[in-house]
JSON list of C-alpha atoms in Angstrom, two decimals:
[
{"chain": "A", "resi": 1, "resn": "UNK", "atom": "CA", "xyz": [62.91, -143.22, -58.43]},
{"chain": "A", "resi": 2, "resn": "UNK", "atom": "CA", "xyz": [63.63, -140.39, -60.04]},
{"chain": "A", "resi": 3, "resn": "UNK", "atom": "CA", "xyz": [64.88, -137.23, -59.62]},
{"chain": "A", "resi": 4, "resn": "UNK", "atom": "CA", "xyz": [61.82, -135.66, -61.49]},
{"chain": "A", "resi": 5, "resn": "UNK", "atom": "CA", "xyz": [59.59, -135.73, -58.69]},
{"chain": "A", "resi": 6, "resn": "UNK", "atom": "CA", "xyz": [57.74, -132.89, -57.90]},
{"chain": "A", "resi": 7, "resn": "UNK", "atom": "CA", "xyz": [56.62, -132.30, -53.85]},
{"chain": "A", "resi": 8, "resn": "UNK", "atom": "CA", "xyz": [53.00, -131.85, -53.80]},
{"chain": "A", "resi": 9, "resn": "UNK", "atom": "CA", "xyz": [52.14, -128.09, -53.07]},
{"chain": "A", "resi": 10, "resn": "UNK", "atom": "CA", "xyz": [50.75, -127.21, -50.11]},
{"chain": "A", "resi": 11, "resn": "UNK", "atom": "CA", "xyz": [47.77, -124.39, -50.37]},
{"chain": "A", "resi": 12, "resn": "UNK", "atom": "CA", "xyz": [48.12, -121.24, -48.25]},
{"chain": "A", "resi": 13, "resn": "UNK", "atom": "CA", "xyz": [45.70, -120.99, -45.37]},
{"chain": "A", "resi": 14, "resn": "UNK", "atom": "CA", "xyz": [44.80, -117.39, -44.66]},
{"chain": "A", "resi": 15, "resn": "UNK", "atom": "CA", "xyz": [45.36, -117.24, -40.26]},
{"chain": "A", "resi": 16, "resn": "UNK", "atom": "CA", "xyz": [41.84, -117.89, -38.27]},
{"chain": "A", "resi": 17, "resn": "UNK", "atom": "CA", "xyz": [40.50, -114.92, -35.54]},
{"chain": "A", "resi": 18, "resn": "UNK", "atom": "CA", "xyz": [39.39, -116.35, -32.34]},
{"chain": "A", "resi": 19, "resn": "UNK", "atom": "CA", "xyz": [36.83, -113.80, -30.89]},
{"chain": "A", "resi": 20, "resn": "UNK", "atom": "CA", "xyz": [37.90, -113.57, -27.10]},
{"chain": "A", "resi": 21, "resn": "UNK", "atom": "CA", "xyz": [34.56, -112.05, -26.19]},
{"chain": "A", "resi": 22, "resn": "UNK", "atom": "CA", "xyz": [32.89, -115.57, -25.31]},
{"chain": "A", "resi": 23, "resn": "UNK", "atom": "CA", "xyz": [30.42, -115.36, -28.65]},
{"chain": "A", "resi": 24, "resn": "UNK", "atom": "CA", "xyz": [30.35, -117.94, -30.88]},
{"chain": "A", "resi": 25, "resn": "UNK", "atom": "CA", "xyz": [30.88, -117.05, -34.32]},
{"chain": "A", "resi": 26, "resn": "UNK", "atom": "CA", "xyz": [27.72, -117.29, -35.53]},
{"chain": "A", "resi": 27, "resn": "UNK", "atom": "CA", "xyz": [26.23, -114.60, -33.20]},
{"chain": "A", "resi": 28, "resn": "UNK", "atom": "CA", "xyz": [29.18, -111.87, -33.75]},
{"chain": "A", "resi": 29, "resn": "UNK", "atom": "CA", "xyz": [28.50, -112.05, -38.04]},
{"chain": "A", "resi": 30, "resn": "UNK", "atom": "CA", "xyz": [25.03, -111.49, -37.10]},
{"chain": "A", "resi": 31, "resn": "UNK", "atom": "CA", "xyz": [25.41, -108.15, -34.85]},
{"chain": "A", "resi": 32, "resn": "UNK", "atom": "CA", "xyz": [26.85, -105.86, -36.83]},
{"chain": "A", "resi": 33, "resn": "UNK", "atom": "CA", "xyz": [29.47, -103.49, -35.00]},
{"chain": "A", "resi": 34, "resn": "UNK", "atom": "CA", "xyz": [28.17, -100.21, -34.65]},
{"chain": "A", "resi": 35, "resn": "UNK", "atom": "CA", "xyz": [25.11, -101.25, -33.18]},
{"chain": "A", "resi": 36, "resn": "UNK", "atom": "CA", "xyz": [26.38, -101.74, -30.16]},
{"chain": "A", "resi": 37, "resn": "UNK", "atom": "CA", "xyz": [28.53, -98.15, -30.57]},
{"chain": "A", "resi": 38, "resn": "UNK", "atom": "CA", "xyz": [24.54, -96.16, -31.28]},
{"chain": "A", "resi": 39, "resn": "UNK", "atom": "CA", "xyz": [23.72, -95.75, -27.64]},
{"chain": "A", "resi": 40, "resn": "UNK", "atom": "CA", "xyz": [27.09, -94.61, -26.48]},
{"chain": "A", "resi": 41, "resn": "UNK", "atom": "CA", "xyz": [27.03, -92.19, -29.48]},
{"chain": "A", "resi": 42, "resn": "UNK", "atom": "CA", "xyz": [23.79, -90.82, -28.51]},
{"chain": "A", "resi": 43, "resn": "UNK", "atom": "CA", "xyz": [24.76, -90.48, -25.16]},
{"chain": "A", "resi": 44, "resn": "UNK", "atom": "CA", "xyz": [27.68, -87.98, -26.33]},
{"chain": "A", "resi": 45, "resn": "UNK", "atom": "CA", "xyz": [25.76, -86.05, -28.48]},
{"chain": "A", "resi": 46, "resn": "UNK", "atom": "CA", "xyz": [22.83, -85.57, -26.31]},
{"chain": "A", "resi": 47, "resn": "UNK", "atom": "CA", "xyz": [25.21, -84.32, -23.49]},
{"chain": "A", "resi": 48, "resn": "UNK", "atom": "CA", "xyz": [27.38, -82.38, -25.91]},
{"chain": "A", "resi": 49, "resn": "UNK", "atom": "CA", "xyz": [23.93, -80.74, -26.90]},
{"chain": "A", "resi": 50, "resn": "UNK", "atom": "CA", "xyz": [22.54, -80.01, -23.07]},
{"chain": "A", "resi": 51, "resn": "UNK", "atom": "CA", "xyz": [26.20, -78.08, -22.49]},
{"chain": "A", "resi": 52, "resn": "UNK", "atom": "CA", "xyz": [25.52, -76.28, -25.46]},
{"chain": "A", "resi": 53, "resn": "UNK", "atom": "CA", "xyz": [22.46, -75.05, -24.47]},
{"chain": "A", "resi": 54, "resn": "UNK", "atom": "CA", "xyz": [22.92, -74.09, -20.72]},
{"chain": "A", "resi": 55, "resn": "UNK", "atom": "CA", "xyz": [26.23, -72.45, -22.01]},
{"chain": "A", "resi": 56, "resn": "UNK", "atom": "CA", "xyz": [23.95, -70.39, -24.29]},
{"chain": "A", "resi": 57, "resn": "UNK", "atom": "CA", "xyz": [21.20, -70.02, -22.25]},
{"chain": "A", "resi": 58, "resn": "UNK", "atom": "CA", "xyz": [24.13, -68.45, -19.71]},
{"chain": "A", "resi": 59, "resn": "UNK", "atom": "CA", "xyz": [25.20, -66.12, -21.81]},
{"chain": "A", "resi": 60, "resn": "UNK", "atom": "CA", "xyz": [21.52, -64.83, -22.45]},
{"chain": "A", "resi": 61, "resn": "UNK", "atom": "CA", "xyz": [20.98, -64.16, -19.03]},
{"chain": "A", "resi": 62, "resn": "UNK", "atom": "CA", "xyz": [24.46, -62.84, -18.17]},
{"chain": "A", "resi": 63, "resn": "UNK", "atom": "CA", "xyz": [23.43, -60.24, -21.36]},
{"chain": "A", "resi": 64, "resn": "UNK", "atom": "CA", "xyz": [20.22, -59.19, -20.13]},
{"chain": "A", "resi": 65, "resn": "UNK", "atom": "CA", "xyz": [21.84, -58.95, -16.45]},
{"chain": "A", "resi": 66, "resn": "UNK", "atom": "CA", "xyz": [24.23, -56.71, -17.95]},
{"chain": "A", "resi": 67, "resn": "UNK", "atom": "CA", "xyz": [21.73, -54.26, -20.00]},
{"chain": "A", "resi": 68, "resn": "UNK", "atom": "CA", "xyz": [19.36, -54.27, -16.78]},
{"chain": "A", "resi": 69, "resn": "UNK", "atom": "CA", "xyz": [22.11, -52.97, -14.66]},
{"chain": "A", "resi": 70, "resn": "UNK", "atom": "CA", "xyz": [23.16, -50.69, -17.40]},
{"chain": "A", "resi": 71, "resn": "UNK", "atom": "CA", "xyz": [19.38, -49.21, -17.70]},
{"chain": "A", "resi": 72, "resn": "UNK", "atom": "CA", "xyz": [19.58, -49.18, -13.73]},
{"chain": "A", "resi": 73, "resn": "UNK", "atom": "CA", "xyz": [22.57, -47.27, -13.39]},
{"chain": "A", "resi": 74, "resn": "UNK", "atom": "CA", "xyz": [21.46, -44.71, -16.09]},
{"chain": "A", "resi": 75, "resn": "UNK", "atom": "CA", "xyz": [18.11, -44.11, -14.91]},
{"chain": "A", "resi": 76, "resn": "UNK", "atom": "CA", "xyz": [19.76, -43.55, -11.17]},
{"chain": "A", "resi": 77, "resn": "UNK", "atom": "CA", "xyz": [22.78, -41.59, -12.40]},
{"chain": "A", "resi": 78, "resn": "UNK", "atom": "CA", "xyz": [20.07, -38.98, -13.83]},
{"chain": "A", "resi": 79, "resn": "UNK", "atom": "CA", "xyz": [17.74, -38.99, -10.91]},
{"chain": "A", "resi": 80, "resn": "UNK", "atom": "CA", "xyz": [20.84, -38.23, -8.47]},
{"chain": "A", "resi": 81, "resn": "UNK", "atom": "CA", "xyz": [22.14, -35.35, -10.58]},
{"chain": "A", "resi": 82, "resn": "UNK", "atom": "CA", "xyz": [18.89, -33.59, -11.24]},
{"chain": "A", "resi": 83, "resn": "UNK", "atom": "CA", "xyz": [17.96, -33.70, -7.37]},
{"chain": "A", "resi": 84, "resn": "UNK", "atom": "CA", "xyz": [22.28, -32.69, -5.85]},
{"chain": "A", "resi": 85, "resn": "UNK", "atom": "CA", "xyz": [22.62, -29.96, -8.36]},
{"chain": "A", "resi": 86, "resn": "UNK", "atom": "CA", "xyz": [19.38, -28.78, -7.90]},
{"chain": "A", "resi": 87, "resn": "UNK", "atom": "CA", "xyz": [20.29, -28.62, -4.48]},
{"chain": "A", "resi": 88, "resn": "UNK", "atom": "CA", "xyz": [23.50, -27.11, -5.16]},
{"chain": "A", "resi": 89, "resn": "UNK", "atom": "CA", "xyz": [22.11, -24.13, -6.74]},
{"chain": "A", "resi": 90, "resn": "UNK", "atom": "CA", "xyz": [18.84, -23.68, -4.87]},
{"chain": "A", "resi": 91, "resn": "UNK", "atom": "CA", "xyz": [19.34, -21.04, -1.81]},
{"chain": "A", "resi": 92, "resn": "UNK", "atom": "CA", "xyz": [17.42, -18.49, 0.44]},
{"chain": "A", "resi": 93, "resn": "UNK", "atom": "CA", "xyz": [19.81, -15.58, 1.99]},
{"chain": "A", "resi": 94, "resn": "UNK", "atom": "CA", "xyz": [18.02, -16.14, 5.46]},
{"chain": "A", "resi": 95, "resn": "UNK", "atom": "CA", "xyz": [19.01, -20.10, 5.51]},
{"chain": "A", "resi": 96, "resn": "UNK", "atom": "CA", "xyz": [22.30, -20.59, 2.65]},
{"chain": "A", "resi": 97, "resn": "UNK", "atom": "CA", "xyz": [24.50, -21.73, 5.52]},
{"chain": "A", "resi": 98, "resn": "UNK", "atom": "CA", "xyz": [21.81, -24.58, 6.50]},
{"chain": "A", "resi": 99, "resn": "UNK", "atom": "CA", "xyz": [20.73, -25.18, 2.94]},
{"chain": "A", "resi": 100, "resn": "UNK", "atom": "CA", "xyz": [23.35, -25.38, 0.95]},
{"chain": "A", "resi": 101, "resn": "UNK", "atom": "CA", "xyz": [25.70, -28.16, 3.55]},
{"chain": "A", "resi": 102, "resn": "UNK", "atom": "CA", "xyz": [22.58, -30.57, 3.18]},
{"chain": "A", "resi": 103, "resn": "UNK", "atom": "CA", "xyz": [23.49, -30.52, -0.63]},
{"chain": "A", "resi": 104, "resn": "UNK", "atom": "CA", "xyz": [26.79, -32.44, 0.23]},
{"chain": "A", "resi": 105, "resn": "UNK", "atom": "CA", "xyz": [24.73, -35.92, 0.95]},
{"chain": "A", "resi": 106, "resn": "UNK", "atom": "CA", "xyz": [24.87, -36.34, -2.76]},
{"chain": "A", "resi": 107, "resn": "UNK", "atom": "CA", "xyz": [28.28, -35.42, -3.23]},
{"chain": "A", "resi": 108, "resn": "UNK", "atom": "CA", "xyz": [31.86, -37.56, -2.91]},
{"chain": "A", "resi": 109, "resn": "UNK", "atom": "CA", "xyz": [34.00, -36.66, -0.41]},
{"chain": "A", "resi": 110, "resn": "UNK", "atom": "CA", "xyz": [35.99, -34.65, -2.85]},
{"chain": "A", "resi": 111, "resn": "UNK", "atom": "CA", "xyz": [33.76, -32.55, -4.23]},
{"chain": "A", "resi": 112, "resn": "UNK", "atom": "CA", "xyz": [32.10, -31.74, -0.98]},
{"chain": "A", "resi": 113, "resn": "UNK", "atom": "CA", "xyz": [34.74, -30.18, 0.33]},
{"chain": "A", "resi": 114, "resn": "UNK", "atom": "CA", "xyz": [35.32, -28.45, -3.02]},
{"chain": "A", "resi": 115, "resn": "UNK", "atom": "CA", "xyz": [31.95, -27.20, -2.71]},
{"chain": "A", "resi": 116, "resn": "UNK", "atom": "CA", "xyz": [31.84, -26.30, 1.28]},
{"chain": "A", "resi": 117, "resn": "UNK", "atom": "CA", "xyz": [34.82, -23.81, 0.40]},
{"chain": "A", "resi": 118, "resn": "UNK", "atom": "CA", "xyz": [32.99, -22.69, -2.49]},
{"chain": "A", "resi": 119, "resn": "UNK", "atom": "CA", "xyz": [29.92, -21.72, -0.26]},
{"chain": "A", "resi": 120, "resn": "UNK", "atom": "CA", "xyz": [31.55, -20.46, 2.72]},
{"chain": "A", "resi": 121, "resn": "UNK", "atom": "CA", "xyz": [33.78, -18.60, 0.68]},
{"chain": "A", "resi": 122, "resn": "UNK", "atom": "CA", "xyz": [31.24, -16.78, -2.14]},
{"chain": "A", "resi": 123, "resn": "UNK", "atom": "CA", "xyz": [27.91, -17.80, -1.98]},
{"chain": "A", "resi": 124, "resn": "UNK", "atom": "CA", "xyz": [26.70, -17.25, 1.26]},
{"chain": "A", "resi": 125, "resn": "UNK", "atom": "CA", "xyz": [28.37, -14.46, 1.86]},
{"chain": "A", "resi": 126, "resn": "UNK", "atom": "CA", "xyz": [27.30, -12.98, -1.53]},
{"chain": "A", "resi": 127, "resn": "UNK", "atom": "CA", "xyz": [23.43, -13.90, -0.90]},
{"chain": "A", "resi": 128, "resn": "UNK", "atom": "CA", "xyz": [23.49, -12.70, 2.19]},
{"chain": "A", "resi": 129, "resn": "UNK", "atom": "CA", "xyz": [25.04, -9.51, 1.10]},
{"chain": "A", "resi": 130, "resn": "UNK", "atom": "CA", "xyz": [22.38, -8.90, -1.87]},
{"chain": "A", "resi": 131, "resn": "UNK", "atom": "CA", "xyz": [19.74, -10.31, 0.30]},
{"chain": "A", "resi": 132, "resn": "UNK", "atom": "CA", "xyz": [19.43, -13.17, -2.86]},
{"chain": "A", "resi": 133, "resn": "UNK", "atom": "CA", "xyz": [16.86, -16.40, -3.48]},
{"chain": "A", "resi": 134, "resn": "UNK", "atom": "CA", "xyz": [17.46, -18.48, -6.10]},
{"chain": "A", "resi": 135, "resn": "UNK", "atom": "CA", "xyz": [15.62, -21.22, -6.81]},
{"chain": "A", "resi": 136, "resn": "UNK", "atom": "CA", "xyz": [17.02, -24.25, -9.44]},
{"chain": "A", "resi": 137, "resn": "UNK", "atom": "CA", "xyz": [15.08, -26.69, -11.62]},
{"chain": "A", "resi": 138, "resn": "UNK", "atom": "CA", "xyz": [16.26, -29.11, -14.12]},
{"chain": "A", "resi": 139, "resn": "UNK", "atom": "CA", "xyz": [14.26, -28.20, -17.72]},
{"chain": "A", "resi": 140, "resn": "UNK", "atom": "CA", "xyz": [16.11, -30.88, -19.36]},
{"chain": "A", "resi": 141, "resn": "UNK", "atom": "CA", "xyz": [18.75, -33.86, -18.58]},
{"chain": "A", "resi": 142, "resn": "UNK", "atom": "CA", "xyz": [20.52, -36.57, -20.83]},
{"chain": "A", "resi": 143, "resn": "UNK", "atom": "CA", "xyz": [23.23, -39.03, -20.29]},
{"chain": "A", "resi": 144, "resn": "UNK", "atom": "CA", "xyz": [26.32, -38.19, -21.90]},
{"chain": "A", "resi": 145, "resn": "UNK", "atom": "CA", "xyz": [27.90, -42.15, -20.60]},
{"chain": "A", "resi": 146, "resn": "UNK", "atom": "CA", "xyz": [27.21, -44.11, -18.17]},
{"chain": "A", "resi": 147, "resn": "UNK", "atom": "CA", "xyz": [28.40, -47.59, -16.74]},
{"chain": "A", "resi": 148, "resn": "UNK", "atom": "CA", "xyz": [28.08, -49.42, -13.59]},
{"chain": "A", "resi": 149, "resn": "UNK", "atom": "CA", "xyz": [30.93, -47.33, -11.92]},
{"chain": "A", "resi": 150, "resn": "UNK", "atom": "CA", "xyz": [30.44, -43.65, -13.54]},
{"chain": "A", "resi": 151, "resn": "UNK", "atom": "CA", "xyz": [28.29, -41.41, -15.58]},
{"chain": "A", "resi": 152, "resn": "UNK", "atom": "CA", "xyz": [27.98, -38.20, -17.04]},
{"chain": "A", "resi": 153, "resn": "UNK", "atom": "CA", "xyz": [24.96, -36.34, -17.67]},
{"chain": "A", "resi": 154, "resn": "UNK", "atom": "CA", "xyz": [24.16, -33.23, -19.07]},
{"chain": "A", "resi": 155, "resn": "UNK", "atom": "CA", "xyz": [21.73, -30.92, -17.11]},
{"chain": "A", "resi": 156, "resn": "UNK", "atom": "CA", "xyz": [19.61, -28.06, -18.56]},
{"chain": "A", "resi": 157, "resn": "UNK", "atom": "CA", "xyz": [18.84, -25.56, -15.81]},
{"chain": "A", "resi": 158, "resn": "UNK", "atom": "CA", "xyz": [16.68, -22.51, -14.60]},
{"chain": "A", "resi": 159, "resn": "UNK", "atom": "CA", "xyz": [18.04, -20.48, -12.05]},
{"chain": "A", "resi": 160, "resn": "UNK", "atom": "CA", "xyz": [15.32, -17.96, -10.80]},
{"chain": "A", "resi": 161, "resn": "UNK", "atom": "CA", "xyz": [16.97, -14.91, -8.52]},
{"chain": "A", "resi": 162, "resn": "UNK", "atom": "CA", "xyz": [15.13, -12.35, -6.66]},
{"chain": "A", "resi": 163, "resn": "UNK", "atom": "CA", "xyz": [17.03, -10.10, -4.60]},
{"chain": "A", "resi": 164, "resn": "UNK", "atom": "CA", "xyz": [17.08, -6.53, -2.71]},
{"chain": "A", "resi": 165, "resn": "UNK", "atom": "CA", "xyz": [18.49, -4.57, -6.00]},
{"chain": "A", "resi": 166, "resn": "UNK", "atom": "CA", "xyz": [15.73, -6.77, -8.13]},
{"chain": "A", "resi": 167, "resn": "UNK", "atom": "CA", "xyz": [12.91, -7.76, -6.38]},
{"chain": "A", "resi": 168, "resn": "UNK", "atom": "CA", "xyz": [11.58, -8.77, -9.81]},
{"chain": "A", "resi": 169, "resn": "UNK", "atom": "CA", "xyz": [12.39, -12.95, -11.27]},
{"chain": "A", "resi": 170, "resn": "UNK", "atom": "CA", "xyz": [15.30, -13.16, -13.09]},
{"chain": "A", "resi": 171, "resn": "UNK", "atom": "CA", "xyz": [15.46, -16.60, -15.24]},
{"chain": "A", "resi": 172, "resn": "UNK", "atom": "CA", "xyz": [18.94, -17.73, -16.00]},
{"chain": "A", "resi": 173, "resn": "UNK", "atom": "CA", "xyz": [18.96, -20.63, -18.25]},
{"chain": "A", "resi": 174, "resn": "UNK", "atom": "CA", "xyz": [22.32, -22.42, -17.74]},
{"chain": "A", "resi": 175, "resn": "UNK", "atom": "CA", "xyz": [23.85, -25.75, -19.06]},
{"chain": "A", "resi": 176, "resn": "UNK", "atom": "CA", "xyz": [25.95, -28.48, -16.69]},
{"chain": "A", "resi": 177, "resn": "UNK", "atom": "CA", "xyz": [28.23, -31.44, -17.25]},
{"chain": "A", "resi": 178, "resn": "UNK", "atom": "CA", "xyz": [28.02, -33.74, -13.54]},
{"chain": "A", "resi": 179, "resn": "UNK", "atom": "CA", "xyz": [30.65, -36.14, -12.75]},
{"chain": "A", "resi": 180, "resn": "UNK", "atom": "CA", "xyz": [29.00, -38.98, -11.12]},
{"chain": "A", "resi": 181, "resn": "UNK", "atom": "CA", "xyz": [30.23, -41.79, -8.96]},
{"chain": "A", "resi": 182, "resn": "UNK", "atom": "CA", "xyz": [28.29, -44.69, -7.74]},
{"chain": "A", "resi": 183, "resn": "UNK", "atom": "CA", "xyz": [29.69, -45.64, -4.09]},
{"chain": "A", "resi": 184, "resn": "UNK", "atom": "CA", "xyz": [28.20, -48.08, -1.42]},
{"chain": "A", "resi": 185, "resn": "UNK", "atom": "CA", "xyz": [24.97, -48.36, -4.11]},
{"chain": "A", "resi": 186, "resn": "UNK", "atom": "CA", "xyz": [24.54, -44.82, -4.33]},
{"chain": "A", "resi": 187, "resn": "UNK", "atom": "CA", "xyz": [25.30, -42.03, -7.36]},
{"chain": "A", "resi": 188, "resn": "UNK", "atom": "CA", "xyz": [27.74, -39.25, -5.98]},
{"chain": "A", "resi": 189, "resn": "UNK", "atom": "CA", "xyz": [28.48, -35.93, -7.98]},
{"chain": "A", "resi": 190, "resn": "UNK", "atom": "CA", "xyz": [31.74, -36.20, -7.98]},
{"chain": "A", "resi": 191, "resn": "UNK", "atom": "CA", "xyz": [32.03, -32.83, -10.02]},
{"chain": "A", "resi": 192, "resn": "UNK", "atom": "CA", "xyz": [29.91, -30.08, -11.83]},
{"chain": "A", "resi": 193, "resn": "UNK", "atom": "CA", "xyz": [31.08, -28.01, -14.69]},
{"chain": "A", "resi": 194, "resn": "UNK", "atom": "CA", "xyz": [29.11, -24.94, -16.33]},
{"chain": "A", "resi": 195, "resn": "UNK", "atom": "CA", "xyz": [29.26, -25.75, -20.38]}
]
C-alpha cells in the first residue's frame, strides 16, 4: 500500500455531566434552577424585612421614651423651683428660724448649707430686727435647659414686705436663675442667682 493513506479522523466529543443528585436527566432539564432557590430567597428577604422593622419600630419608641422623659423632667424641674424658692423667700419675723430650715427639703446638700448660713447669719436676724413678713410668689417661670440630670429655669417673682418702719405692702418684683439637680427621682435647687 501506499504511503498516501490518510487515518480516518476521529470527531471531537464534547465531555458528558453525570448529575450526582439521583435525577435522571430528563427531570433536571425540566426544573429549571432557581425554582428551587425562590423559597429560600423569600425566606431571607422576609426575615431581612421583620429586622428591619422591629429595628425601626425600636428606635420609635426609644424616641418617644426619650421626649416623654424630657417633657417629664421639664415640667418637674419647674414645679420644684417655683415651690423651694418660694419657700426660700417667704418668712414671718415670729417663725424665720422654723420657716425658713423647712425650705432646705428642696435643696442639695450644698446649697443647703449655703443657705442655712445665709439665714442664720442675715435673714433672721434682720426680720427679726425690723419685725419683717415677706411673702413670695412666682408671677412667671420658663425653662432656660433642661435634661434628665439638670435644669435651669428662670423665675419671675413678687416679694411682698410689711414691717414695723412700713406697715404698708411693699411689692418687689425680682428675677431668678435656679440651678436644679434631679437626685434619688427628685429636682434639688442646687443654686439661686438674682438676674
Amino acid at each position: 500500500m501506499s504511503d498516501n493513506v490518510k487515518e480516518p479522523e476521529v470527531p471531537e466529543v464534547e465531555p458528558v455531566t453525570v448529575l450526582e443528585t439521583g435525577t435522571a436527566p430528563e427531570t433536571a432539564a425540566a426544573t429549571p434552577p432557581n425554582r428551587s432557590k425562590r423559597p429560600l430567597i423569600l425566606t431571607t428577604t422576609a426575615a431581612v424585612l421583620v429586622v428591619v422593622a422591629a429595628v425601626c419600630g425600636g428606635l420609635v419608641w426609644w424616641k418617644h421614651h426619650e421626649d416623654s422623659q424630657l417633657a417629664s423632667a421639664r415640667k418637674d424641674s419647674l414645679t420644684a423651683a417655683r415651690k423651694t424658692v418660694e419657700a426660700m423667700f417667704t418668712y414671718d419675723f415670729h417663725t424665720v428660724d422654723t420657716e425658713l430650715p423647712k425650705a432646705g427639703d428642696g435643696m442639695t446638700a450644698s446649697f443647703r448649707s449655703d443657705y442655712k448660713k445665709l439665714v442664720d447669719g442675715a435673714i433672721a436676724p434682720g426680720a427679726k430686727e425690723k419685725q419683717l413678713t415677706v411673702q413670695a410668689t412666682s408671677q412667671a417661670a420658663g425653662i432656660i435647659s433642661a435634661d434628665n440630670n439638670r435644669a435651669v429655669v428662670l423665675l419671675y417673682l413678687n416679694q411682698v414686705t410689711t414691717s414695723k418702719d412700713n406697715p404698708q405692702n411693699t411689692v418687689t418684683p425680682s428675677r431668678v436663675r435656679v440651678n436644679l439637680d434631679h437626685d434619688n427621682g427628685r429636682w434639688l435647687v442646687a443654686g439661686v442667682t438674682p438676674i
